[in-house]
Structure formats: C-alpha cells, structure tokens
Coordinates of N, CA and C and ligand atoms in Angstrom, one line a residue:
M27 N -8.7 12.4 11.3 CA -8.0 13.2 10.0 C -6.6 13.4 9.8
R28 N -6.0 13.3 8.9 CA -4.6 13.3 8.3 C -3.6 12.4 9.5
Q29 N -4.5 11.1 9.5 CA -3.3 10.1 10.4 C -2.1 9.6 9.4
V30 N -1.0 9.6 10.0 CA 0.0 9.2 9.5 C 0.7 8.1 10.3
H31 N 0.8 6.8 9.8 CA 1.3 5.6 11.0 C 2.7 5.5 10.3
V32 N 3.7 5.9 11.0 CA 5.1 5.4 10.6 C 5.6 4.0 11.5
V33 N 5.6 3.0 10.8 CA 5.8 1.5 11.1 C 7.1 1.5 11.6
D34 N 7.4 1.8 12.7 CA 8.9 1.7 13.1 C 9.1 0.0 13.7
H35 N 8.4 -0.8 13.3 CA 9.0 -2.1 13.7 C 10.5 -2.5 13.3
P36 N 11.3 -2.8 14.2 CA 12.6 -3.0 13.7 C 12.7 -3.9 12.4
L37 N 12.1 -5.0 12.4 CA 12.1 -6.1 10.9 C 11.7 -4.9 9.9
V38 N 10.7 -4.2 9.9 CA 10.7 -3.3 8.9 C 11.6 -2.6 8.4
Q39 N 12.1 -1.8 9.5 CA 13.0 -0.8 9.5 C 14.6 -1.6 8.7
H40 N 15.1 -2.8 9.4 CA 16.0 -3.2 8.5 C 15.6 -3.9 7.4
K41 N 14.7 -4.4 7.3 CA 14.3 -4.9 5.5 C 14.2 -3.6 4.6
L42 N 14.1 -2.5 5.0 CA 14.0 -1.1 4.4 C 15.4 -1.0 3.8
T43 N 16.3 -0.5 5.2 CA 17.8 -0.6 5.1 C 18.4 -1.2 3.9
L44 N 18.1 -2.7 3.8 CA 18.7 -3.5 2.7 C 17.9 -3.1 1.5
M45 N 17.0 -2.8 1.4 CA 16.3 -2.2 0.0 C 17.0 -1.0 -0.5
R46 N 17.1 0.0 0.2 CA 17.9 1.1 -0.4 C 19.2 1.1 -1.0
E47 N 19.9 0.0 -0.1 CA 21.3 -0.1 -0.7 C 21.5 -0.6 -2.3
T48 N 22.1 0.2 -2.7 CA 22.2 0.2 -4.4 C 22.8 -1.0 -4.8
E49 N 23.4 -1.8 -3.9 CA 24.0 -3.4 -4.5 C 22.9 -4.4 -4.4
R50 N 21.9 -4.2 -3.8 CA 20.6 -4.9 -3.5 C 20.2 -5.6 -5.1
S51 N 20.3 -7.0 -5.1 CA 19.9 -7.8 -6.4 C 18.1 -7.3 -6.6
T52 N 17.9 -7.5 -7.9 CA 16.4 -7.6 -8.2 C 15.7 -8.4 -7.6
Q53 N 16.1 -9.8 -7.3 CA 15.7 -11.0 -6.6 C 15.6 -10.5 -5.2
G54 N 16.6 -10.0 -4.4 CA 16.6 -9.7 -3.0 C 15.5 -8.5 -3.0
F55 N 15.8 -7.2 -3.6 CA 14.9 -6.3 -3.8 C 13.2 -6.7 -3.6
R56 N 13.0 -7.5 -4.6 CA 11.6 -8.1 -4.8 C 10.9 -9.0 -3.2
R57 N 12.0 -9.5 -2.8 CA 11.7 -10.5 -1.7 C 11.5 -9.5 -0.7
L58 N 12.6 -8.7 -0.4 CA 12.3 -7.7 0.8 C 11.1 -7.0 0.6
L59 N 10.5 -6.9 -0.4 CA 9.1 -6.0 -0.5 C 7.9 -6.4 -0.3
N60 N 8.1 -8.4 -0.6 CA 7.1 -8.8 -0.4 C 6.9 -9.1 1.1
E61 N 8.3 -9.0 2.0 CA 8.4 -9.4 3.3 C 7.5 -8.2 4.0
I62 N 7.9 -6.8 3.8 CA 7.6 -5.7 4.3 C 6.0 -5.6 4.0
G63 N 5.5 -5.9 2.7 CA 4.2 -6.3 2.2 C 3.6 -6.8 3.8
M64 N 4.1 -7.8 4.0 CA 3.1 -8.7 4.9 C 3.3 -7.9 6.2
L65 N 4.5 -7.5 6.6 CA 4.4 -6.9 7.9 C 3.7 -5.6 8.0
L66 N 3.5 -5.0 6.8 CA 2.5 -3.6 6.5 C 1.1 -3.9 6.8
A67 N 1.3 -5.1 6.1 CA -0.5 -5.5 6.0 C -1.0 -6.0 7.4
Y68 N 0.1 -6.3 8.4 CA -0.5 -6.8 9.9 C -0.7 -5.7 10.5
E69 N -0.1 -4.5 10.3 CA -0.4 -3.1 10.7 C -1.6 -2.5 10.4
V70 N -1.7 -2.6 9.1 CA -2.9 -1.8 8.5 C -4.3 -2.4 8.8
T71 N -4.0 -3.8 9.3 CA -5.6 -4.2 9.6 C -5.7 -4.6 11.0
R72 N -4.8 -3.9 11.7 CA -4.8 -4.0 13.2 C -6.1 -3.8 13.8
D73 N -6.8 -2.8 13.3 CA -8.1 -2.4 14.0 C -9.2 -3.1 13.0
L74 N -9.2 -3.9 12.5 CA -10.6 -4.6 11.8 C -11.8 -5.0 12.6
P75 N -12.8 -4.9 12.3 CA -14.0 -5.3 13.1 C -13.9 -6.6 13.4
L76 N -14.1 -7.7 14.7 CA -14.4 -8.9 14.6 C -15.6 -9.3 15.2
E77 N -16.4 -10.1 14.8 CA -17.6 -10.8 15.3 C -17.1 -12.1 16.0
E78 N -18.5 -12.4 16.8 CA -18.2 -13.7 17.7 C -19.1 -14.6 17.1
H79 N -18.4 -15.8 16.9 CA -18.9 -17.0 16.3 C -19.0 -18.2 17.3
E80 N -20.4 -19.1 17.1 CA -20.3 -20.3 17.7 C -19.2 -21.5 17.0
I81 N -18.5 -21.9 17.7 CA -17.5 -22.8 17.0 C -17.3 -24.2 18.2
Q82 N -16.8 -25.3 17.6 CA -16.5 -26.6 18.2 C -15.2 -26.5 18.2
T83 N -14.2 -26.6 19.0 CA -13.0 -27.2 19.3 C -13.3 -28.8 19.5
P84 N -12.0 -29.5 19.4 CA -12.0 -31.1 19.6 C -12.4 -31.3 21.1
V85 N -12.3 -30.4 21.9 CA -12.7 -30.4 23.2 C -14.1 -29.7 23.6
A86 N -14.7 -28.8 23.1 CA -15.6 -28.2 23.8 C -16.4 -27.2 22.7
P87 N -17.3 -26.7 22.7 CA -18.0 -25.5 22.1 C -17.6 -24.3 22.9
M88 N -17.3 -23.1 21.9 CA -17.1 -22.0 22.4 C -17.6 -20.8 21.5
R89 N -17.2 -19.5 22.0 CA -17.7 -18.4 21.0 C -16.3 -17.9 20.9
A90 N -15.9 -17.5 19.6 CA -14.9 -17.2 19.2 C -14.8 -16.3 17.9
P91 N -13.7 -15.1 18.0 CA -14.0 -13.9 17.0 C -13.5 -14.5 15.6
K92 N -13.9 -13.9 14.8 CA -13.9 -14.1 13.3 C -13.8 -12.7 12.6
L93 N -12.9 -12.4 11.6 CA -13.2 -11.0 10.9 C -14.7 -10.9 10.6
A94 N -15.0 -9.5 11.0 CA -16.7 -9.2 10.4 C -16.5 -8.7 9.1
G95 N -17.9 -8.6 8.6 CA -18.1 -8.0 7.3 C -17.6 -8.5 5.9
K96 N -17.5 -7.6 4.8 CA -17.0 -7.9 3.6 C -15.6 -8.3 3.3
K97 N -15.1 -9.0 2.5 CA -13.3 -9.1 2.4 C -12.8 -7.9 2.0
L98 N -11.8 -7.7 2.3 CA -11.3 -6.2 2.2 C -10.6 -6.3 0.5
V99 N -10.4 -5.5 0.2 CA -9.8 -5.3 -1.2 C -8.5 -4.8 -1.1
F100 N -7.2 -5.1 -1.8 CA -6.1 -4.4 -1.8 C -6.0 -3.9 -3.5
A101 N -5.5 -2.6 -3.4 CA -5.7 -2.1 -4.8 C -4.3 -1.2 -5.1
P102 N -3.5 -2.3 -5.6 CA -2.2 -1.8 -6.0 C -2.4 -1.0 -7.1
I103 N -1.5 0.1 -7.0 CA -1.4 1.1 -8.4 C -0.1 0.7 -9.0
L104 N -0.6 0.2 -10.4 CA 0.5 -0.7 -11.2 C 1.6 0.5 -11.7
R105 N 2.7 -0.1 -11.8 CA 3.2 -1.3 -11.8 C 3.9 -1.6 -10.1
A106 N 4.2 -0.6 -9.5 CA 5.0 -0.8 -8.4 C 4.2 -1.6 -7.1
G107 N 3.0 -1.0 -7.0 CA 2.1 -1.5 -6.2 C 2.1 -3.2 -6.2
M108 N 2.3 -4.0 -7.4 CA 2.3 -5.3 -7.3 C 3.1 -5.9 -6.5
G109 N 4.3 -5.2 -6.3 CA 5.3 -5.7 -5.0 C 4.9 -5.9 -3.8
F110 N 3.9 -5.5 -3.7 CA 3.2 -5.6 -2.1 C 2.3 -6.9 -2.1
V111 N 1.7 -7.1 -3.3 CA 0.5 -8.0 -3.2 C 0.9 -9.2 -2.8
D112 N 1.8 -10.0 -3.1 CA 1.6 -11.6 -2.6 C 2.0 -11.5 -1.4
G113 N 2.5 -10.8 -0.7 CA 3.1 -10.4 0.8 C 1.9 -10.3 1.4
M114 N 1.0 -9.5 1.0 CA -0.1 -9.3 1.6 C -1.3 -10.1 1.8
L115 N -1.4 -10.7 0.5 CA -2.1 -11.9 0.4 C -1.6 -13.5 1.1
E116 N -0.5 -13.1 1.6 CA -0.1 -14.3 2.5 C -0.7 -14.6 3.9
L117 N -1.0 -12.9 4.2 CA -1.8 -13.0 5.5 C -3.1 -12.8 5.6
V118 N -3.7 -12.2 4.4 CA -5.1 -12.1 4.1 C -5.5 -12.5 2.8
P119 N -5.5 -14.0 2.8 CA -5.8 -15.0 1.4 C -7.2 -14.6 0.7
S120 N -8.2 -14.2 1.5 CA -9.5 -14.2 1.0 C -9.5 -12.6 0.2
A121 N -8.6 -11.7 0.4 CA -9.0 -10.3 0.1 C -8.8 -10.6 -1.7
R122 N -9.9 -9.3 -2.1 CA -10.2 -9.0 -3.2 C -9.0 -8.1 -3.8
I123 N -8.7 -8.2 -5.2 CA -7.7 -7.3 -5.8 C -8.5 -6.2 -6.7
A124 N -7.9 -4.8 -6.7 CA -8.7 -3.8 -7.7 C -7.4 -3.7 -8.2
H125 N -7.2 -3.5 -9.6 CA -6.3 -3.2 -10.2 C -5.7 -1.8 -10.9
I126 N -5.1 -0.8 -10.3 CA -5.3 0.6 -10.8 C -4.1 0.9 -11.7
G127 N -4.3 1.0 -13.0 CA -3.1 1.2 -14.0 C -3.0 3.1 -14.1
L128 N -2.0 3.4 -13.5 CA -1.8 4.6 -13.7 C -0.2 4.7 -14.0
Y129 N 0.3 5.6 -14.6 CA 1.8 5.9 -14.8 C 1.9 7.5 -14.8
R130 N 3.4 7.5 -14.4 CA 3.7 9.1 -14.0 C 4.2 9.7 -15.7
D131 N 3.7 10.5 -15.9 CA 4.1 11.2 -17.0 C 5.3 12.2 -16.9
P132 N 6.5 11.6 -17.3 CA 7.8 12.2 -16.7 C 8.1 13.7 -17.0
K133 N 7.3 14.3 -17.5 CA 7.5 15.7 -17.9 C 6.6 16.3 -16.9
T134 N 5.5 16.1 -17.1 CA 4.5 16.9 -16.1 C 4.4 16.1 -14.6
L135 N 5.0 15.0 -14.8 CA 4.7 14.3 -13.3 C 3.1 13.6 -12.6
Q136 N 2.4 14.4 -13.6 CA 0.8 14.0 -13.4 C 0.8 12.4 -13.7
A137 N -0.5 11.8 -13.0 CA -0.6 10.7 -13.1 C -1.7 10.5 -14.6
V138 N -1.6 9.4 -15.4 CA -2.6 9.0 -16.4 C -2.9 7.5 -16.4
E139 N -4.2 7.6 -16.3 CA -4.9 6.3 -16.0 C -4.7 5.5 -17.2
Y140 N -4.5 4.0 -17.0 CA -4.8 3.3 -18.7 C -5.4 2.1 -18.0
Y141 N -5.6 2.0 -16.9 CA -6.6 0.7 -16.5 C -6.9 0.7 -15.3
F142 N -8.3 0.3 -15.2 CA -9.0 0.1 -13.9 C -10.0 -0.9 -13.8
K143 N -9.9 -1.9 -13.0 CA -10.4 -3.2 -12.8 C -10.6 -3.7 -11.2
A144 N -11.8 -3.4 -10.9 CA -12.2 -3.7 -9.2 C -13.4 -4.8 -9.1
P145 N -13.4 -5.2 -7.8 CA -14.8 -6.1 -7.6 C -15.9 -5.1 -8.0
P146 N -17.1 -5.8 -8.5 CA -18.2 -5.1 -8.4 C -18.8 -4.2 -7.5
D147 N -18.7 -4.8 -6.2 CA -19.2 -4.3 -5.1 C -17.8 -3.5 -4.3
V148 N -17.1 -3.2 -5.0 CA -15.8 -2.7 -4.1 C -16.2 -1.5 -3.2
A149 N -17.3 -0.4 -3.5 CA -17.9 0.4 -2.8 C -18.1 0.2 -1.3
E150 N -18.5 -1.3 -1.1 CA -19.0 -1.9 0.2 C -18.1 -2.5 0.8
R151 N -16.6 -2.2 0.6 CA -15.7 -3.1 1.0 C -14.9 -2.1 1.6
L152 N -13.5 -2.5 2.8 CA -12.6 -1.6 2.8 C -11.5 -1.6 1.9
V153 N -11.0 -0.7 1.3 CA -10.0 -0.7 0.2 C -8.5 -0.1 0.8
I154 N -7.8 -1.1 0.6 CA -6.3 -0.6 0.8 C -5.2 -0.3 -0.4
V155 N -5.0 1.1 -0.5 CA -4.3 1.2 -1.6 C -3.1 1.1 -1.8
L156 N -2.2 0.4 -2.6 CA -0.8 0.1 -2.5 C 0.0 1.1 -3.4
D157 N 0.7 1.6 -2.8 CA 2.0 2.6 -3.9 C 3.0 2.6 -3.3
P158 N 4.0 2.0 -3.3 CA 5.3 2.0 -2.6 C 6.0 3.3 -2.2
M159 N 6.1 4.2 -3.1 CA 6.5 5.3 -3.3 C 5.6 6.5 -3.3
L160 N 5.6 7.4 -2.1 CA 4.7 8.5 -2.0 C 5.5 9.5 -2.2
A161 N 5.7 9.9 -3.7 CA 6.7 10.8 -3.8 C 5.9 12.5 -4.2
T162 N 5.3 12.5 -5.7 CA 4.6 13.8 -5.6 C 3.0 13.6 -4.9
A163 N 2.6 12.0 -5.1 CA 1.6 11.8 -4.4 C 0.6 11.9 -5.6
N164 N 0.8 12.2 -6.8 CA -0.1 12.4 -7.8 C -1.1 11.1 -8.2
S165 N -0.1 10.2 -8.1 CA -0.8 8.6 -8.7 C -1.8 8.4 -7.3
A166 N -1.0 8.4 -5.9 CA -2.4 8.2 -5.3 C -3.6 8.8 -4.6
V167 N -3.2 10.2 -5.0 CA -4.4 11.2 -5.1 C -5.5 10.7 -6.4
A168 N -5.1 10.4 -7.5 CA -5.7 9.9 -8.7 C -6.0 8.7 -8.3
A169 N -5.5 7.5 -7.8 CA -6.3 6.4 -7.6 C -7.6 6.6 -6.7
V170 N -6.9 7.0 -5.5 CA -8.4 7.6 -4.4 C -9.4 8.3 -5.3
D171 N -9.0 9.5 -5.9 CA -10.1 9.9 -6.8 C -11.0 8.7 -7.4
R172 N -10.5 8.1 -8.2 CA -11.3 6.8 -9.1 C -12.1 6.0 -8.2
L173 N -11.5 5.9 -6.9 CA -12.2 4.9 -6.4 C -13.1 5.6 -5.3
K174 N -13.3 6.9 -5.3 CA -14.3 7.5 -4.7 C -15.3 7.5 -6.0
E175 N -14.6 8.0 -6.7 CA -15.9 8.0 -7.8 C -16.6 6.7 -8.0
R176 N -16.4 5.4 -7.8 CA -17.1 4.7 -7.8 C -17.7 4.1 -6.6
G177 N -17.5 5.3 -5.3 CA -18.4 5.2 -4.3 C -17.8 4.8 -3.1
C178 N -16.7 4.2 -3.2 CA -15.7 4.0 -2.1 C -15.6 4.7 -1.0
R179 N -16.1 4.8 0.2 CA -15.5 5.6 1.3 C -14.8 5.0 2.4
E180 N -14.5 4.0 2.4 CA -13.6 3.5 3.5 C -12.3 2.9 2.8
L181 N -11.4 3.6 3.1 CA -10.1 3.7 2.1 C -8.8 3.9 3.0
R182 N -7.9 3.0 3.0 CA -6.5 3.4 3.5 C -5.4 3.4 2.4
L183 N -4.0 3.8 2.8 CA -3.2 3.9 1.7 C -1.9 3.5 2.6
V184 N -1.4 2.4 1.9 CA 0.0 1.9 2.3 C 1.0 2.2 1.4
C185 N 2.3 2.9 2.0 CA 3.1 2.9 0.9 C 4.6 2.3 1.8
L186 N 5.6 2.3 1.1 CA 7.0 1.9 1.8 C 7.8 2.9 2.1
L187 N 7.6 4.3 1.1 CA 8.7 5.3 1.9 C 7.7 6.4 1.1
A188 N 7.6 7.6 2.1 CA 6.7 8.6 1.6 C 8.1 9.8 1.6
A189 N 7.5 11.1 0.8 CA 8.1 12.1 1.0 C 7.5 13.3 1.7
P190 N 7.8 13.9 2.5 CA 6.8 15.0 3.4 C 5.9 15.7 2.0
E191 N 6.5 16.0 1.2 CA 5.5 16.9 0.0 C 4.4 15.8 -0.2
G192 N 4.8 14.5 -0.7 CA 3.9 13.7 -1.0 C 2.4 13.5 0.2
V193 N 3.1 13.4 1.3 CA 2.1 13.3 2.5 C 1.3 14.6 2.5
E194 N 1.9 15.8 2.4 CA 1.2 17.3 2.2 C 0.3 17.1 1.4
R195 N 0.6 16.7 0.1 CA -0.3 16.8 -0.9 C -1.7 15.8 -1.0
F196 N -1.2 14.7 -0.4 CA -2.2 13.3 -0.4 C -3.2 13.8 0.4
H197 N -2.8 14.4 1.8 CA -3.6 14.7 3.0 C -4.2 16.2 2.6
G198 N -3.8 17.1 1.7 CA -4.7 18.0 1.5 C -5.9 17.7 0.4
V199 N -5.7 16.5 -0.3 CA -6.8 16.4 -1.2 C -7.4 15.2 -0.4
H200 N -7.2 14.2 0.0 CA -8.0 13.5 1.0 C -7.5 13.1 2.2
P201 N -8.0 14.2 3.2 CA -7.4 14.4 4.6 C -7.9 13.2 5.6
E202 N -9.1 12.3 4.9 CA -9.6 11.4 5.9 C -8.7 10.0 5.5
V203 N -8.0 9.6 4.6 CA -7.7 8.7 4.4 C -6.3 8.4 5.3
P204 N -6.3 7.6 6.2 CA -5.0 7.4 6.5 C -3.9 6.7 6.0
I205 N -2.6 6.8 6.1 CA -1.3 6.2 5.6 C -0.8 5.4 6.4
W206 N -0.2 4.5 6.1 CA 1.0 3.7 6.6 C 2.1 3.8 5.7
T207 N 3.5 4.1 6.1 CA 4.5 4.2 5.7 C 5.7 3.6 6.9
A208 N 6.5 2.8 6.1 CA 7.5 2.5 6.5 C 8.9 3.4 7.0
A209 N 8.5 4.7 6.6 CA 9.4 6.0 6.6 C 8.9 7.2 5.9
I210 N 9.4 8.5 6.4 CA 9.5 9.6 5.8 C 10.7 10.2 5.5
D211 N 11.0 10.4 4.1 CA 12.6 10.7 3.9 C 12.4 12.1 4.1
E212 N 13.6 12.7 3.6 CA 13.8 13.9 3.9 C 13.0 15.1 2.7
R213 N 12.9 14.6 1.5 CA 12.5 15.6 0.1 C 12.3 15.0 -1.1
L214 N 11.8 15.6 -1.8 CA 11.6 15.4 -3.5 C 12.9 16.1 -4.1
D215 N 13.5 15.4 -5.0 CA 14.5 16.3 -5.8 C 13.8 16.7 -7.2
S216 N 14.4 17.3 -8.1 CA 13.7 18.1 -9.2 C 13.0 17.1 -9.9
H217 N 13.7 15.8 -10.0 CA 12.7 14.8 -10.9 C 11.9 14.2 -10.4
G218 N 11.1 14.6 -9.1 CA 10.3 14.0 -8.1 C 10.6 12.6 -7.8
Y219 N 11.8 12.5 -7.6 CA 12.7 11.3 -6.6 C 12.6 11.4 -5.4
I220 N 12.2 10.2 -4.3 CA 12.5 10.4 -3.2 C 13.9 10.7 -2.6
V221 N 14.4 11.7 -1.7 CA 15.9 11.6 -1.3 C 15.6 11.3 0.3
P222 N 16.6 10.4 0.8 CA 17.6 9.8 -0.2 C 16.9 8.2 -0.8
G223 N 15.5 8.0 -0.1 CA 15.0 7.0 -1.3 C 15.8 5.8 -1.2
L224 N 15.2 4.9 -2.6 CA 15.9 4.0 -2.9 C 15.8 3.7 -4.3
G225 N 15.6 5.0 -5.0 CA 15.5 5.0 -6.5 C 14.0 4.8 -6.9
D226 N 14.6 4.3 -8.3 CA 12.7 3.9 -9.2 C 12.3 2.4 -8.3
A227 N 11.2 2.3 -7.6 CA 11.0 0.9 -7.1 C 10.7 0.2 -8.3
G228 N 10.0 0.4 -9.1 CA 9.3 -0.3 -10.2 C 10.7 -1.0 -10.9
D229 N 11.6 0.0 -11.3 CA 12.8 -0.7 -11.8 C 13.5 -1.6 -11.3
R230 N 13.6 -1.2 -9.9 CA 14.3 -2.3 -9.2 C 13.7 -3.8 -9.0
M231 N 12.2 -3.5 -8.9 CA 11.7 -4.9 -8.4 C 11.6 -5.6 -9.8
F232 N 11.5 -5.1 -10.8 CA 11.2 -6.0 -12.2 C 12.5 -6.1 -12.9
G233 N 13.6 -5.1 -12.7 CA 14.9 -5.6 -13.4 C 14.7 -5.2 -14.6
T234 N 14.0 -3.8 -14.6 CA 14.0 -2.8 -15.8 C 14.9 -1.7 -16.1
R235 N 15.9 -1.6 -15.3 CA 16.7 -0.7 -15.5 C 18.3 -1.3 -15.1
Ligands
LIG310 N1 9.0 6.5 -7.8 C1 9.7 5.8 -7.5 O1 9.9 4.6 -7.9 N2 10.9 6.5 -6.6 C2 11.1 7.7 -6.2 O2 12.0 8.0 -5.6 C3 9.9 8.2 -6.5 C4 8.6 7.9 -7.3

C-alpha cells in the first residue's frame, strides 16, 4: 500500500535537470521526455511476470522466459501524458494504448473528462497511467476512477515530477496504486504549479506558449 518509487537513476536525474531549465527548446524538452519515458518504462515493468517457453536457438533447444499474460496498456492522460508514449512504446512495442482526455479547469483545478477510449478488455490487463506532472492529482485521481469504473484492478501511475500534496491526495483516494516518479519537489503554488517544477509540461512539449 502507498508505494512511491523515486527513480534516482543518474540518467533520469540528469535528463530531468535539463528539462527543468527555462532555456530548453521545445524540441529538446520533447526528446528528453521521450528518453525519460523509456527509462521509467524500464523501471515500472521491472517485476512483470515471466513464463518459460520451449524455443530453438541456432545451436540447441532450450527453455527460456517470455513475458506472461496479456499485453499491458499505457494510459496517457491527454495531453501531456502523450509525451511519454513514444519512448515507452520503444521498449514495449506490443503495448495497447488507452487515451484519457482530461483537462484541468483553471478556476477550480478540477479534472473535466472530454475523451475516453480504451481496449475493450482493458479490465483484464495491467494499466500504466501516464501523467507527467502529479500536482493537485485531480487528473490522475479522475483517470484511475474512470479505469476502475471499467473494471481495471491492476493499475500503476508513472509521472515525471510529483508534489508532496499530489502524492498525498492520490494515495488518499487510491492507496493501492503504486507511483513511479523521477522526483518529488517541494510544494504546489497557489495556481497548482509544482515548485520548483518545470512549468507547464504540455505547453513546453507542444510549444503552445
Ligand atoms: N501541470 C503542469 O504542467 N505543471 C505543473 O507544475 C503542474 C501541473
């Protein structure tokens, strides 16, 4: 219960610092998010179950492990969650994608759903929710609410940066969903931004501000 994995791998920490820098270009920011996505995918899949298969190498038959069970699902929360998808698919090309469209009402900071499309058998799969910035956690809580309503039971959350308030709120509602993040920053400001953070992740990756 209430597991938080801070991925302190030097490559992740270095790339995160580059992303925080104000002068980082849109192109650079996007590329770094992709690369960190790949590294976080490696960590979040570390304990996936394996099963033995009979295979034939060019030299001899052998029993060797392959991933067991159904393909996993990456569930990016639109739009910033998309920044992780390409990097993660590089590592897990057979994964399915569930798009969850939520935006943050700037006045209430509440998550408003405008789109949801997941594989029909999503409830039978491990679902990894992608939300780069766990700030108020309203979006992540709402996304996991929606996935649970559709029967999902095996869920994980990957973010790039978290605020302590976001972790507390997320685990207050979904204590059994483990979190992977590259860092937990100091706090939220009065606009719901993570401090020191990196600004608006969506705007920085899509060049919309
Ligand atoms: N979303 C962002 O993109 N940045 C923050 O700091 C908080 C929420």
